[in-house]
Amino acid sequence: MALTLGLHLAFVLLGVLLLRLTGRQVRPVPLLLGFGVIVVYWVASISGLSLQAILAPQFHWNWLGKVFAIGATFIVLALLPGIAGRDIGLTWQQKPGSVRPAMIMIAAICAFDWVQTIIDAQAADLSIGRLLFQGLMPGLDEELVFRGVVLALFTQAFGEGPLVFGARFGIAEVTITLLFGAAHGLHVSHGIPVLDAETFLVTGLIGAGLMWIRQRTGSLVMPILAHNLQNFGESFF
């Protein structure tokens, strides 16, 4: 995991170097803090999974890891200066006129993902454990981290992006989207980088859609619902 995170950080720093060569300013402190949040997230998630394997080996899904990751993220948030809950999207309020386009994007994300699942011919899994986990957990921690805390920090690092169909989408959003894809499709195995191109691309595109929803609505509510609905639906195909 350390080598994988190091690889991801190396690509981010390479991108920063290219930006600096074009004359664009990047604030290093929030950038490194943002990546640090991702490191804390993975450490908490893996620690929770390891503990669950000891305390409750009958559970096949990473329940405790998700709980640990959410708790660790809130602890980090409390320690970060100048970032409040609303800054990371912790609000029920949606931007005016954003709900309908967000619903359309949610439908597009689900359709894209479920068709991809059918094409990959994955066996349906309607076990209670899977349905409960996928319907409740994935969006809670991943959205809170990637499109919540890390987005707030990377926006400080890179600045706000331009409006794309009513949502801010610039360097910060693109960087997080690539990191989200890399978290699922790029890792180091036995010292060798391994890229699952299909997973990286599919997850990246879904992550871009979730990011657009987050920025369009100004809240994490719809991205969390979309993320969990998408994962929940995969169980039926």
Tab-separated table of C-alpha atoms in Angstrom:
chain	number	residue	atom	x	y	z
A	1	MET	CA	0.000	0.000	0.000
A	2	ALA	CA	2.849	2.390	0.806
A	3	LEU	CA	4.377	1.877	-2.641
A	4	THR	CA	0.989	2.362	-4.306
A	5	LEU	CA	0.373	5.633	-2.465
A	6	GLY	CA	3.904	6.715	-3.297
A	7	LEU	CA	3.216	6.038	-6.984
A	8	HIS	CA	0.010	8.088	-6.853
A	9	LEU	CA	1.814	10.956	-5.117
A	10	ALA	CA	4.596	10.830	-7.718
A	11	PHE	CA	2.071	11.343	-10.513
A	12	VAL	CA	0.467	14.249	-8.638
A	13	LEU	CA	3.842	15.894	-8.100
A	14	LEU	CA	4.711	15.381	-11.765
A	15	GLY	CA	1.498	17.167	-12.690
A	16	VAL	CA	2.341	19.972	-10.288
A	17	LEU	CA	5.775	20.314	-11.886
A	18	LEU	CA	4.210	20.624	-15.320
A	19	LEU	CA	1.821	23.273	-13.994
A	20	ARG	CA	4.703	25.221	-12.480
A	21	LEU	CA	6.539	25.097	-15.810
A	22	THR	CA	3.533	26.802	-17.406
A	23	GLY	CA	3.726	29.556	-14.773
A	24	ARG	CA	0.743	28.440	-12.691
A	25	GLN	CA	1.059	28.843	-8.945
A	26	VAL	CA	0.317	25.872	-6.694
A	27	ARG	CA	0.151	26.120	-2.913
A	28	PRO	CA	2.143	23.141	-1.593
A	29	VAL	CA	0.830	22.973	1.980
A	30	PRO	CA	-2.865	22.268	1.218
A	31	LEU	CA	-1.784	19.954	-1.603
A	32	LEU	CA	0.305	17.806	0.742
A	33	LEU	CA	-2.357	17.992	3.436
A	34	GLY	CA	-4.907	16.712	0.946
A	35	PHE	CA	-2.732	13.774	0.008
A	36	GLY	CA	-2.092	13.184	3.706
A	37	VAL	CA	-5.844	12.863	4.234
A	38	ILE	CA	-5.903	10.148	1.565
A	39	VAL	CA	-3.077	8.317	3.356
A	40	VAL	CA	-4.933	8.525	6.682
A	41	TYR	CA	-8.068	7.234	4.958
A	42	TRP	CA	-6.340	4.135	3.595
A	43	VAL	CA	-4.502	3.404	6.843
A	44	ALA	CA	-7.770	3.620	8.788
A	45	SER	CA	-9.643	1.495	6.257
A	46	ILE	CA	-7.024	-1.255	6.189
A	47	SER	CA	-6.630	-1.187	9.982
A	48	GLY	CA	-10.371	-1.603	10.420
A	49	LEU	CA	-10.447	-4.482	7.943
A	50	SER	CA	-7.583	-6.230	9.747
A	51	LEU	CA	-9.283	-5.821	13.135
A	52	GLN	CA	-12.588	-7.045	11.731
A	53	ALA	CA	-10.880	-10.190	10.443
A	54	ILE	CA	-9.909	-10.939	14.051
A	55	LEU	CA	-13.057	-9.843	15.882
A	56	ALA	CA	-15.734	-10.778	13.345
A	57	PRO	CA	-14.333	-13.067	10.637
A	58	GLN	CA	-17.859	-14.011	9.578
A	59	PHE	CA	-18.274	-10.589	7.940
A	60	HIS	CA	-17.067	-10.573	4.343
A	61	TRP	CA	-17.403	-6.834	3.699
A	62	ASN	CA	-15.205	-4.099	5.135
A	63	TRP	CA	-17.726	-2.653	7.588
A	64	LEU	CA	-15.255	-1.801	10.326
A	65	GLY	CA	-12.743	-0.366	7.869
A	66	LYS	CA	-15.376	2.026	6.545
A	67	VAL	CA	-16.338	3.082	10.075
A	68	PHE	CA	-12.686	3.644	10.975
A	69	ALA	CA	-12.145	5.662	7.787
A	70	ILE	CA	-15.154	7.891	8.468
A	71	GLY	CA	-14.075	8.456	12.069
A	72	ALA	CA	-10.494	9.230	11.066
A	73	THR	CA	-11.693	11.687	8.432
A	74	PHE	CA	-13.772	13.618	10.960
A	75	ILE	CA	-10.818	13.724	13.357
A	76	VAL	CA	-8.619	15.129	10.589
A	77	LEU	CA	-11.324	17.641	9.692
A	78	ALA	CA	-11.444	18.850	13.297
A	79	LEU	CA	-7.676	19.392	13.215
A	80	LEU	CA	-7.561	21.252	9.898
A	81	PRO	CA	-7.567	25.043	10.322
A	82	GLY	CA	-10.045	27.112	8.378
A	83	ILE	CA	-12.148	24.254	6.974
A	84	ALA	CA	-15.692	23.801	8.250
A	85	GLY	CA	-18.304	21.160	7.538
A	86	ARG	CA	-20.042	23.272	4.930
A	87	ASP	CA	-16.733	23.727	3.081
A	88	ILE	CA	-16.607	19.995	2.428
A	89	GLY	CA	-20.278	19.689	1.496
A	90	LEU	CA	-21.756	18.679	4.853
A	91	THR	CA	-25.066	20.409	4.301
A	92	TRP	CA	-28.563	19.293	3.379
A	93	GLN	CA	-29.110	22.467	1.363
A	94	GLN	CA	-28.784	22.098	-2.404
A	95	LYS	CA	-27.912	24.956	-4.743
A	96	PRO	CA	-30.988	26.440	-6.424
A	97	GLY	CA	-31.882	24.640	-9.630
A	98	SER	CA	-29.353	21.848	-9.050
A	99	VAL	CA	-31.531	18.907	-8.068
A	100	ARG	CA	-32.941	18.112	-11.520
A	101	PRO	CA	-29.589	18.147	-13.380
A	102	ALA	CA	-28.069	16.146	-10.522
A	103	MET	CA	-30.788	13.514	-10.885
A	104	ILE	CA	-30.110	13.308	-14.611
A	105	MET	CA	-26.399	12.784	-13.929
A	106	ILE	CA	-27.201	10.113	-11.326
A	107	ALA	CA	-29.299	8.269	-13.917
A	108	ALA	CA	-26.452	8.526	-16.438
A	109	ILE	CA	-23.884	7.229	-13.915
A	110	CYS	CA	-26.047	4.273	-12.925
A	111	ALA	CA	-26.877	3.385	-16.523
A	112	PHE	CA	-23.214	3.557	-17.539
A	113	ASP	CA	-22.036	1.475	-14.587
A	114	TRP	CA	-24.769	-1.160	-14.783
A	115	VAL	CA	-24.312	-1.647	-18.539
A	116	GLN	CA	-20.576	-2.037	-17.911
A	117	THR	CA	-21.353	-4.645	-15.256
A	118	ILE	CA	-23.539	-6.570	-17.701
A	119	ILE	CA	-20.847	-6.421	-20.388
A	120	ASP	CA	-18.272	-7.765	-17.928
A	121	ALA	CA	-20.681	-10.662	-17.237
A	122	GLN	CA	-20.274	-10.450	-13.477
A	123	ALA	CA	-22.470	-12.863	-11.541
A	124	ALA	CA	-25.348	-11.292	-9.630
A	125	ASP	CA	-24.975	-11.357	-5.846
A	126	LEU	CA	-28.154	-10.718	-3.887
A	127	SER	CA	-26.822	-11.752	-0.512
A	128	ILE	CA	-28.119	-9.650	2.373
A	129	GLY	CA	-24.579	-8.754	3.422
A	130	ARG	CA	-23.672	-7.369	0.010
A	131	LEU	CA	-26.940	-5.489	-0.463
A	132	LEU	CA	-26.710	-3.828	2.959
A	133	PHE	CA	-23.050	-2.925	2.575
A	134	GLN	CA	-23.262	-1.588	-0.978
A	135	GLY	CA	-26.479	0.263	-0.257
A	136	LEU	CA	-25.142	2.008	2.837
A	137	MET	CA	-21.381	2.272	3.115
A	138	PRO	CA	-19.239	2.993	-0.013
A	139	GLY	CA	-20.445	6.526	-0.613
A	140	LEU	CA	-20.218	7.579	3.022
A	141	ASP	CA	-16.465	7.349	3.387
A	142	GLU	CA	-15.282	7.761	-0.209
A	143	GLU	CA	-17.359	10.866	-0.919
A	144	LEU	CA	-16.494	12.382	2.458
A	145	VAL	CA	-12.792	11.961	1.713
A	146	PHE	CA	-12.333	12.481	-2.026
A	147	ARG	CA	-15.101	14.929	-2.882
A	148	GLY	CA	-15.266	16.416	0.596
A	149	VAL	CA	-12.098	17.095	2.591
A	150	VAL	CA	-9.581	16.509	-0.203
A	151	LEU	CA	-11.580	18.663	-2.617
A	152	ALA	CA	-11.556	21.558	-0.135
A	153	LEU	CA	-7.785	21.273	0.315
A	154	PHE	CA	-6.981	20.810	-3.375
A	155	THR	CA	-9.154	23.818	-4.215
A	156	GLN	CA	-6.957	25.827	-1.844
A	157	ALA	CA	-3.895	24.396	-3.598
A	158	PHE	CA	-4.953	24.859	-7.220
A	159	GLY	CA	-7.669	27.503	-7.032
A	160	GLU	CA	-11.256	27.327	-8.241
A	161	GLY	CA	-11.908	25.891	-11.676
A	162	PRO	CA	-14.126	27.229	-14.453
A	163	LEU	CA	-17.838	26.517	-14.650
A	164	VAL	CA	-18.699	23.405	-16.661
A	165	PHE	CA	-22.467	23.154	-17.169
A	166	GLY	CA	-23.033	25.002	-13.910
A	167	ALA	CA	-20.417	23.231	-11.786
A	168	ARG	CA	-16.852	24.220	-10.916
A	169	PHE	CA	-14.533	21.738	-12.590
A	170	GLY	CA	-10.855	22.594	-12.836
A	171	ILE	CA	-7.442	21.239	-11.903
A	172	ALA	CA	-8.452	20.305	-8.341
A	173	GLU	CA	-11.460	18.335	-9.552
A	174	VAL	CA	-9.530	16.624	-12.353
A	175	THR	CA	-6.689	15.673	-9.999
A	176	ILE	CA	-9.078	14.109	-7.488
A	177	THR	CA	-10.913	12.286	-10.259
A	178	LEU	CA	-7.633	10.788	-11.483
A	179	LEU	CA	-6.664	9.824	-7.932
A	180	PHE	CA	-10.079	8.201	-7.466
A	181	GLY	CA	-9.545	6.160	-10.619
A	182	ALA	CA	-6.006	5.294	-9.522
A	183	ALA	CA	-7.266	4.146	-6.113
A	184	HIS	CA	-9.267	1.458	-7.893
A	185	GLY	CA	-7.137	0.681	-10.940
A	186	LEU	CA	-3.458	1.527	-10.332
A	187	HIS	CA	-1.367	-0.230	-7.713
A	188	VAL	CA	2.068	-1.661	-7.067
A	189	SER	CA	2.380	-5.449	-6.850
A	190	HIS	CA	5.719	-7.012	-5.860
A	191	GLY	CA	7.436	-3.737	-6.663
A	192	ILE	CA	5.903	-3.463	-10.150
A	193	PRO	CA	3.244	-0.869	-11.113
A	194	VAL	CA	0.074	-2.576	-12.365
A	195	LEU	CA	-2.586	-0.673	-14.287
A	196	ASP	CA	-6.071	-2.099	-14.773
A	197	ALA	CA	-6.945	0.257	-17.614
A	198	GLU	CA	-10.637	-0.630	-17.778
A	199	THR	CA	-11.174	-0.191	-14.039
A	200	PHE	CA	-9.172	3.043	-14.028
A	201	LEU	CA	-11.187	4.466	-16.925
A	202	VAL	CA	-14.627	3.338	-15.740
A	203	THR	CA	-14.039	4.424	-12.142
A	204	GLY	CA	-12.538	7.697	-13.304
A	205	LEU	CA	-15.556	8.515	-15.463
A	206	ILE	CA	-17.940	7.659	-12.636
A	207	GLY	CA	-15.812	9.745	-10.278
A	208	ALA	CA	-16.020	12.678	-12.692
A	209	GLY	CA	-19.805	12.414	-12.714
A	210	LEU	CA	-19.933	12.289	-8.914
A	211	MET	CA	-17.600	15.278	-8.738
A	212	TRP	CA	-19.830	17.244	-11.101
A	213	ILE	CA	-22.848	16.464	-8.887
A	214	ARG	CA	-20.916	17.556	-5.796
A	215	GLN	CA	-19.955	20.871	-7.344
A	216	ARG	CA	-23.327	21.454	-8.991
A	217	THR	CA	-25.317	20.912	-5.798
A	218	GLY	CA	-22.754	22.226	-3.311
A	219	SER	CA	-23.446	19.247	-1.069
A	220	LEU	CA	-22.286	15.673	-0.482
A	221	VAL	CA	-25.841	14.386	-0.087
A	222	MET	CA	-26.522	13.628	-3.762
A	223	PRO	CA	-23.059	12.176	-4.499
A	224	ILE	CA	-23.389	9.806	-1.528
A	225	LEU	CA	-26.846	8.683	-2.653
A	226	ALA	CA	-25.633	8.275	-6.241
A	227	HIS	CA	-22.547	6.321	-5.193
A	228	ASN	CA	-24.482	3.913	-3.002
A	229	LEU	CA	-27.284	3.482	-5.547
A	230	GLN	CA	-24.772	2.697	-8.283
A	231	ASN	CA	-23.001	0.089	-6.138
A	232	PHE	CA	-26.263	-1.354	-4.863
A	233	GLY	CA	-27.559	-1.781	-8.407
A	234	GLU	CA	-24.464	-3.685	-9.499
A	235	SER	CA	-25.573	-6.542	-7.236
A	236	PHE	CA	-28.480	-7.362	-9.576
A	237	PHE	CA	-26.433	-7.774	-12.778
